[in-house]
CSV table of C-alpha atoms and ligand atoms in Angstrom, one decimal:
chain,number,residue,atom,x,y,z
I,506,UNK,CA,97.8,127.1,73.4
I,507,UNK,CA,98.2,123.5,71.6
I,508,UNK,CA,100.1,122.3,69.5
I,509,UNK,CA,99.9,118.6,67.5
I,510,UNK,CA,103.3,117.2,67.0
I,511,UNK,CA,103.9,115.0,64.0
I,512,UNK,CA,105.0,112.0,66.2
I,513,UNK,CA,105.5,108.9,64.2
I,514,UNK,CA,105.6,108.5,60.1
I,515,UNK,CA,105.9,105.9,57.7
I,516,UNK,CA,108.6,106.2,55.2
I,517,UNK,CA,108.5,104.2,51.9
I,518,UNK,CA,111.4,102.9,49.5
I,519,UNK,CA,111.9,101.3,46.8
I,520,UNK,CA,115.6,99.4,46.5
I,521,UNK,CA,116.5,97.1,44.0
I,522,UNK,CA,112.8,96.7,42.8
I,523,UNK,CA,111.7,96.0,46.7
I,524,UNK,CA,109.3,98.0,48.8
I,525,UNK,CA,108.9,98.8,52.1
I,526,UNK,CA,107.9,100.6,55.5
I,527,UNK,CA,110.1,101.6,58.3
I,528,UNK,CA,108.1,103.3,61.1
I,529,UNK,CA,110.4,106.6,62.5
I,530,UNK,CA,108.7,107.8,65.8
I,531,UNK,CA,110.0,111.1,67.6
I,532,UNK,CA,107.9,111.1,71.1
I,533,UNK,CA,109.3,108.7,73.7
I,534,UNK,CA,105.1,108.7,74.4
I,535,UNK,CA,104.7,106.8,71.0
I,536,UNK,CA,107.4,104.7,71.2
I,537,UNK,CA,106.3,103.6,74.3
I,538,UNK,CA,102.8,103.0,72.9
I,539,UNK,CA,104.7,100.5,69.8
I,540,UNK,CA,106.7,98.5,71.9
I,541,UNK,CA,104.0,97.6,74.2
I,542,UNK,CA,101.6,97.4,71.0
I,543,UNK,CA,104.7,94.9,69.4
I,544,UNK,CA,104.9,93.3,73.2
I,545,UNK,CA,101.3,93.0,73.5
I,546,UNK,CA,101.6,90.4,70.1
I,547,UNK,CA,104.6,88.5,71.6
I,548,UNK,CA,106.9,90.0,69.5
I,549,UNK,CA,110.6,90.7,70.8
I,550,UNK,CA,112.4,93.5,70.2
I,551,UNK,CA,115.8,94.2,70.1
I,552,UNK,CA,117.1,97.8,70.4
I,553,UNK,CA,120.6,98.8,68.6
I,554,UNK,CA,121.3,102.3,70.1
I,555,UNK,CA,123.3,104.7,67.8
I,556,UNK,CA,124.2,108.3,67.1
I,557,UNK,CA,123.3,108.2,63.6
I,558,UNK,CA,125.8,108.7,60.4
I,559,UNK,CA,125.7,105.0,60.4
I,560,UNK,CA,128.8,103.3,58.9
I,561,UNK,CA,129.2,99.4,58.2
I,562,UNK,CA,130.0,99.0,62.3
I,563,UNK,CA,126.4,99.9,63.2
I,564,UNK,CA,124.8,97.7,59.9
I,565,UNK,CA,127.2,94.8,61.9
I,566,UNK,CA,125.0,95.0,65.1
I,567,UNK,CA,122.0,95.6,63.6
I,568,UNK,CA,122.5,91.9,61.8
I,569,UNK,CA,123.5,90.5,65.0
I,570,UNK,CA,120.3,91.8,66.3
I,571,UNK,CA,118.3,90.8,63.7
I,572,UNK,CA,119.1,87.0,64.2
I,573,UNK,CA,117.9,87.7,67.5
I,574,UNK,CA,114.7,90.0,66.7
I,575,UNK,CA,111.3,89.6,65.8
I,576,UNK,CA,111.2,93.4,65.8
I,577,UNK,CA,114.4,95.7,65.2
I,578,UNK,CA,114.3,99.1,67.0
I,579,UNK,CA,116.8,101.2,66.1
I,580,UNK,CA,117.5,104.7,68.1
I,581,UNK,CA,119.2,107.6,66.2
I,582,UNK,CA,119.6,110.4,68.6
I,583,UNK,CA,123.1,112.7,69.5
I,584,UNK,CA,123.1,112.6,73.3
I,585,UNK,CA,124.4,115.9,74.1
I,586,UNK,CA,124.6,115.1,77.3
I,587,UNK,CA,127.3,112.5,76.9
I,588,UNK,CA,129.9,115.3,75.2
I,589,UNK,CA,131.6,117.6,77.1
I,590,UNK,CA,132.1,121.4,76.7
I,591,UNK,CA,134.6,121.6,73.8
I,592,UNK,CA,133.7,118.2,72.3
I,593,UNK,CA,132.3,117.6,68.8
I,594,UNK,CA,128.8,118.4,69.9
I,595,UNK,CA,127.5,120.3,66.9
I,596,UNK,CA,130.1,119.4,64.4
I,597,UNK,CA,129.0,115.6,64.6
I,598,UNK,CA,128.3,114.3,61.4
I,599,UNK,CA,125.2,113.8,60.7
I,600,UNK,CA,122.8,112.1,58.2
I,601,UNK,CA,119.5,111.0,58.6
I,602,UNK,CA,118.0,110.3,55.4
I,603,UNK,CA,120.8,108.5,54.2
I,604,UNK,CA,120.5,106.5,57.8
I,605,UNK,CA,116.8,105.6,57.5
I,606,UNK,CA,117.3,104.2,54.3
I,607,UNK,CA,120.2,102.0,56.0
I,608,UNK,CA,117.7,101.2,58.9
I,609,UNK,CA,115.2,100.1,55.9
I,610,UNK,CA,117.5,98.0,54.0
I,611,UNK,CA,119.1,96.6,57.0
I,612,UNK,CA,115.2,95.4,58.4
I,613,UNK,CA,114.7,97.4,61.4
I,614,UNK,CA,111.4,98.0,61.7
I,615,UNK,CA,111.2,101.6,63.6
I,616,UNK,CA,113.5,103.8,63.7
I,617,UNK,CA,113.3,105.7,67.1
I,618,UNK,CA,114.7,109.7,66.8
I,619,UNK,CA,114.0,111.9,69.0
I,620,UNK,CA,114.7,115.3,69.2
I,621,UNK,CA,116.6,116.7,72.5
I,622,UNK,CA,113.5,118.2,74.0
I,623,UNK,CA,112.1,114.9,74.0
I,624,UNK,CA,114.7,113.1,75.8
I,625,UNK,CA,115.9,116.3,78.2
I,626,UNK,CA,112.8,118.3,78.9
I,627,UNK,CA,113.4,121.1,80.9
I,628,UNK,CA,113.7,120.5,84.2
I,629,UNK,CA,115.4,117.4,83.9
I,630,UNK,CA,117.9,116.5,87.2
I,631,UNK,CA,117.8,112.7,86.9
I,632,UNK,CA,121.1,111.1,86.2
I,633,UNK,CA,122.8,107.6,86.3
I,634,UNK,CA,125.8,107.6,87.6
I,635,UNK,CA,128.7,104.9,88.5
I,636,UNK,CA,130.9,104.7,90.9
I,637,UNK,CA,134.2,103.4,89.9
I,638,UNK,CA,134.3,101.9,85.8
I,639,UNK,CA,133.7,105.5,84.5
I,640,UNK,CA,137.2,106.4,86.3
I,641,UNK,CA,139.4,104.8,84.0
I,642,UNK,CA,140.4,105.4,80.2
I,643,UNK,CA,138.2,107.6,78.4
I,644,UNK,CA,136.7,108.7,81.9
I,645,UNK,CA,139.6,109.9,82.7
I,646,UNK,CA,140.2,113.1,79.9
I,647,UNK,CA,135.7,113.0,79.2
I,648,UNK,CA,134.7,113.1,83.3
I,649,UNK,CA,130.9,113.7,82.0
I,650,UNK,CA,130.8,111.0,79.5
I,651,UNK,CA,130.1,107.9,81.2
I,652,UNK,CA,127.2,109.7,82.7
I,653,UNK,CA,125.5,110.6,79.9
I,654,UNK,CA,125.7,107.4,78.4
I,655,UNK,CA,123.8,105.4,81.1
I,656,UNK,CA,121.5,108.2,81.8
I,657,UNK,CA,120.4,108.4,77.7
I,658,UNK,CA,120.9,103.9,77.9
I,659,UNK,CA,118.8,103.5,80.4
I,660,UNK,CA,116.0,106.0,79.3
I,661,UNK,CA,116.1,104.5,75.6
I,662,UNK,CA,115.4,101.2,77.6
I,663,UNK,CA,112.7,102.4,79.7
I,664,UNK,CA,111.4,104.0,76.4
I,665,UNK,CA,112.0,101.5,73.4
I,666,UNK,CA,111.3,98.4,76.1
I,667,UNK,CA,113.6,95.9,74.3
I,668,UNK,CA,114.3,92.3,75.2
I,669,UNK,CA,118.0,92.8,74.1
I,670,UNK,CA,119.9,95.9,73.6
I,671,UNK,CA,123.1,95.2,71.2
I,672,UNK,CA,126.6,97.6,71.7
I,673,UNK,CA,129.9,97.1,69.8
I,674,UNK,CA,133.0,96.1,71.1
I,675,UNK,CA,134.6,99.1,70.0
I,676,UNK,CA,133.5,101.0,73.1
I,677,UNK,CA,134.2,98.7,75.5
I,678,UNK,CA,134.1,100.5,78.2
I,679,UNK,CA,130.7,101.8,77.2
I,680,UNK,CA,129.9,98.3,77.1
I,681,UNK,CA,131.4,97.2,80.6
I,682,UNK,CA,129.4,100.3,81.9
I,683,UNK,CA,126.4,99.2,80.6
I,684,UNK,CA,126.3,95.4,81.3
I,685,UNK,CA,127.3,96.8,85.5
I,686,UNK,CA,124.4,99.0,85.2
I,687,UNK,CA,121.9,96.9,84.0
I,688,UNK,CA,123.0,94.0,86.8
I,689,UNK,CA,123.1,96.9,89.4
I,690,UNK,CA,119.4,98.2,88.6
I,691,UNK,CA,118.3,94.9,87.9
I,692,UNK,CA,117.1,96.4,84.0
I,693,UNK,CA,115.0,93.4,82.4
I,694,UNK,CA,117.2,93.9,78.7
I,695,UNK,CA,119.8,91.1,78.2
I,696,UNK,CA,122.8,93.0,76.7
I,697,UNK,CA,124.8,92.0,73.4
I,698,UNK,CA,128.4,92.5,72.5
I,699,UNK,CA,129.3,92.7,69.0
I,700,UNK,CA,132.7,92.4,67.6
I,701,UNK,CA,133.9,95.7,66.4
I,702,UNK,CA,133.9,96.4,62.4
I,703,UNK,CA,137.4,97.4,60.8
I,704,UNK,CA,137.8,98.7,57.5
I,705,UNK,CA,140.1,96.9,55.0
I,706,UNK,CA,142.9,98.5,55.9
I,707,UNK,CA,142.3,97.5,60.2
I,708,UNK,CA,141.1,100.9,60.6
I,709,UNK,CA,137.8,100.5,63.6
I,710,UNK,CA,134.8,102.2,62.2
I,711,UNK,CA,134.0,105.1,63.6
I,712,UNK,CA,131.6,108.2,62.5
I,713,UNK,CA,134.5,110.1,63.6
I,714,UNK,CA,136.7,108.8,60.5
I,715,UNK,CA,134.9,111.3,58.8
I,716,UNK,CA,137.0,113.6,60.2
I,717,UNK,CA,140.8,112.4,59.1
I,718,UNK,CA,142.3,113.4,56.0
I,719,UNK,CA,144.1,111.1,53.7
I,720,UNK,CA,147.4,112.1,55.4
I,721,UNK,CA,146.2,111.4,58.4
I,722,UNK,CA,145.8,107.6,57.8
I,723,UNK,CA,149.2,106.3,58.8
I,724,UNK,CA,148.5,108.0,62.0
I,725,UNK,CA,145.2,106.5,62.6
I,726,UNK,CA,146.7,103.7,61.5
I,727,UNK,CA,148.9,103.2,64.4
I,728,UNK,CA,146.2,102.1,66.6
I,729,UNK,CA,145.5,98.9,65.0
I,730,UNK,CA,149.3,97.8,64.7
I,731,UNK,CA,150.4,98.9,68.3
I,732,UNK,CA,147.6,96.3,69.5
I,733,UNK,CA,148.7,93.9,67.1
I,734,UNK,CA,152.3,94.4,68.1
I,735,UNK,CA,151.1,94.3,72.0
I,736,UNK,CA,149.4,91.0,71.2
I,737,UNK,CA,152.7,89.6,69.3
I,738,UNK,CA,154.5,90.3,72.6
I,739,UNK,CA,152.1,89.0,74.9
I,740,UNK,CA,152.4,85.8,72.6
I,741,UNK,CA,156.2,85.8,72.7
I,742,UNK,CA,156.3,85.3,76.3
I,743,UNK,CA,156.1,89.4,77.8
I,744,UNK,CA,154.3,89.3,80.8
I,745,UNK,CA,155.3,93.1,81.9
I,746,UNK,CA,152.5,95.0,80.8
I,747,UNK,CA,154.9,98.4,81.0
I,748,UNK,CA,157.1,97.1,78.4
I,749,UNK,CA,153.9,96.4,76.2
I,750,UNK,CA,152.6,99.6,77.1
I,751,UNK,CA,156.1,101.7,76.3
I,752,UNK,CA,156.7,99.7,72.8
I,753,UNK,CA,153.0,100.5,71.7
I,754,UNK,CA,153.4,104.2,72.6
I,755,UNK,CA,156.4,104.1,70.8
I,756,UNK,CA,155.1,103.3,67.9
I,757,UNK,CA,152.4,105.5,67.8
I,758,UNK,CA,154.2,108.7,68.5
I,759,UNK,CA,156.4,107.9,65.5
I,760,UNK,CA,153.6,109.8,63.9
I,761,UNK,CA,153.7,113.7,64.7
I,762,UNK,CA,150.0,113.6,63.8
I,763,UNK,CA,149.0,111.3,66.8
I,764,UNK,CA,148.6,112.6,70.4
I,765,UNK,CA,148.0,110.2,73.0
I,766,UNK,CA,145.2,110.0,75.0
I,767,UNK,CA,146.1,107.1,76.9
I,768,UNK,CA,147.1,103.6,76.0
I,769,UNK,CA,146.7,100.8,79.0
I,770,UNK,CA,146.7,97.2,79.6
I,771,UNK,CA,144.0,96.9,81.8
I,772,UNK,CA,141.6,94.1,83.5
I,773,UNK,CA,138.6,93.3,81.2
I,774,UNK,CA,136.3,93.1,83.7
I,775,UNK,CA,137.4,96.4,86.6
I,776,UNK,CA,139.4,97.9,83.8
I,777,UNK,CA,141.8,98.8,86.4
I,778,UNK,CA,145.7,99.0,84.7
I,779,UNK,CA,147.7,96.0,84.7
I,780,UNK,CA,151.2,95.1,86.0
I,781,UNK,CA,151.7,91.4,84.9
I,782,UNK,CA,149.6,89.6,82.0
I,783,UNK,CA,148.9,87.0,84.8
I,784,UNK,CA,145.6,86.9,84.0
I,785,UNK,CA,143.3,88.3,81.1
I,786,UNK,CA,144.5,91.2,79.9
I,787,UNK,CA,143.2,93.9,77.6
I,788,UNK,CA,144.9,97.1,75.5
I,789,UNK,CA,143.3,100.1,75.2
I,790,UNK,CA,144.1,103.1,73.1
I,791,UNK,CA,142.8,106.7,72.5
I,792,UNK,CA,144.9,108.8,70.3
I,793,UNK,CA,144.2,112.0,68.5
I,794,UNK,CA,144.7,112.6,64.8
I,795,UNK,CA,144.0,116.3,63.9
I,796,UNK,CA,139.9,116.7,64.9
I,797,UNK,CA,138.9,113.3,65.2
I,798,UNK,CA,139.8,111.3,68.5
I,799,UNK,CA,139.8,107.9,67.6
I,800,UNK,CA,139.8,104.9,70.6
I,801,UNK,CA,140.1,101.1,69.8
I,802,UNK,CA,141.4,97.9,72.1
I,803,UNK,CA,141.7,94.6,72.1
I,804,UNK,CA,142.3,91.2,74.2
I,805,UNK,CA,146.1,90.7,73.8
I,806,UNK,CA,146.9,86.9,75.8
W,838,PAF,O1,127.8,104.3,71.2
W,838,PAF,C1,127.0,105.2,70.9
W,838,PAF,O2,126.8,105.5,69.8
W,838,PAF,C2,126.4,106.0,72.1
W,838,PAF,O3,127.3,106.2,73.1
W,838,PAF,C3,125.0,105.5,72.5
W,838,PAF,C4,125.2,104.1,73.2
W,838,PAF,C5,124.1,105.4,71.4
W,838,PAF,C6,124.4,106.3,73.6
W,838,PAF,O4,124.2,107.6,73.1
């Protein structure tokens, strides 16, 4: 038996008296058919990967894009395959209506969202893996992450074609991971770091801020003043990267709330842990706050 698959629709909207189309398409076969369609006229794309529930940190990198764009792609799709068992899998927040409008308003002119299927048909076995970046930090306590994040990156790539694919700061060692992977399989896609997005109070965006409660804020809080504090010492002369390491976990377990995931000075580039700022050097934090697990860094010299 067959069955036709509604694989691509136009969505229209009117916002502040404006109209317009964005494209969403659902089959990696149609997508595939657009960017060669948008190649084929010398357009360039520029892809800005996401998980959807798209806060102000996404809109950031879809601008940054844009300047570089003469078509904006952007993917919306929950990889399960970078979440582990017992991660926030099915409780990730999730919005898509409210996210194609974004997408809309923002200028991107497809939106890209597949469903799993799609993406992991069954049978699939294929998997990129690397050897020794996915080791450290978040590797560490999410051993499948890393994984599931160049296998999904490089399929969006093969899929969506891009010139440039853009990734925030925020995850930096997503980003380190994927700027290694695409000089190690020599992928044609120039990659884009954008500076990550805080909210007013220094907070980094997150979809996963959803999850804290008002009385959890001091404790998410921490994050953003323990790098501060470990960039004030670095500036006053510390060159022990253990002392900047104890005084930042200090201050974050001042908070019941926060349990620490890790927190590490670390080379930018290997991300391997630091014992002397005698070079560039880079903090890292993950901390839980009651469900959400909440990761943010920062150069500190
Ligand atoms: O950063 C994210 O939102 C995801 O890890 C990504 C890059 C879209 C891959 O699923």
């Amino acid at each position: 038996m067959t069955s036709i698959r509604r694989c691509f629709s136009f969505t229209f909207y009117e916002t502040n008296g404006e109209q317009g189309a964005i494209e969403t398409i659902t089959t990696a076969s149609a997508m595939q058919a657009q960017a060669q369609t948008l190649r084929n006229q010398g357009k360039r794309i520029v892809l800005v990967p996401t998980m959807g529930f798209l806060h102000e940190g996404h809109l950031s990198l879809m601008r940054l894009g844009l300047a570089h764009a003469d078509a904006l792609v952007v993917s919306i799709f929950v990889n399960p395959t970078q979440f582990g068992p017992g991660e926030d899998l099915e409780a990730y927040p999730r919005d898509f209506d409210r996210d194609l409008a974004l997408c809309r308003d923002e200028g991107a002119a497809v939106v890209f969202a597949p469903q799993p299927e799609e993406i992991y048909p069954a049978g699939f076995q294929t998997h990129v893996d690397l050897e020794s970046l996915p080791k450290h930090l978040c590797g560490k306590s999410r051993p499948v992450h890393f994984r599931g994040v160049a296998t999904v990156v490089t399929k969006l790539f093969n899929i969506v074609s891009p010139h440039m694919a853009v990734f925030g700061e925020k995850d930096f060692q997503q980003l380190t991971v994927i700027r290694r992977m695409v000089r190690d399989l020599n992928l044609p896609v120039g990659i884009l770091g954008g500076p990550t997005f805080r909210e007013a109070d220094g907070l980094a965006m997150s979809s996963r801020n959803a999850y804290l409660t008002p009385a959890q804020r001091p404790a998410a809080l921490s994050l953003i003043q323990s790098l501060h504090l470990a960039r004030e010492m670095a500036a006053n002369g510390e060159t022990d990267a253990r002392r900047i390491v104890e005084a930042a976990t200090g201050m974050i377990n001042a908070h019941p709330e926060a349990r620490i995931d890790y927190v590490a000075v670390c080379n930018p580039q290997t991300l391997e842990d630091l014992t002397r700022l005698d070079g560039p050097a880079r903090m890292f934090l993950a901390v839980r706050v009651g469900r959400a697990r909440l990761i943010d860094n920062m150069a500190i010299n």
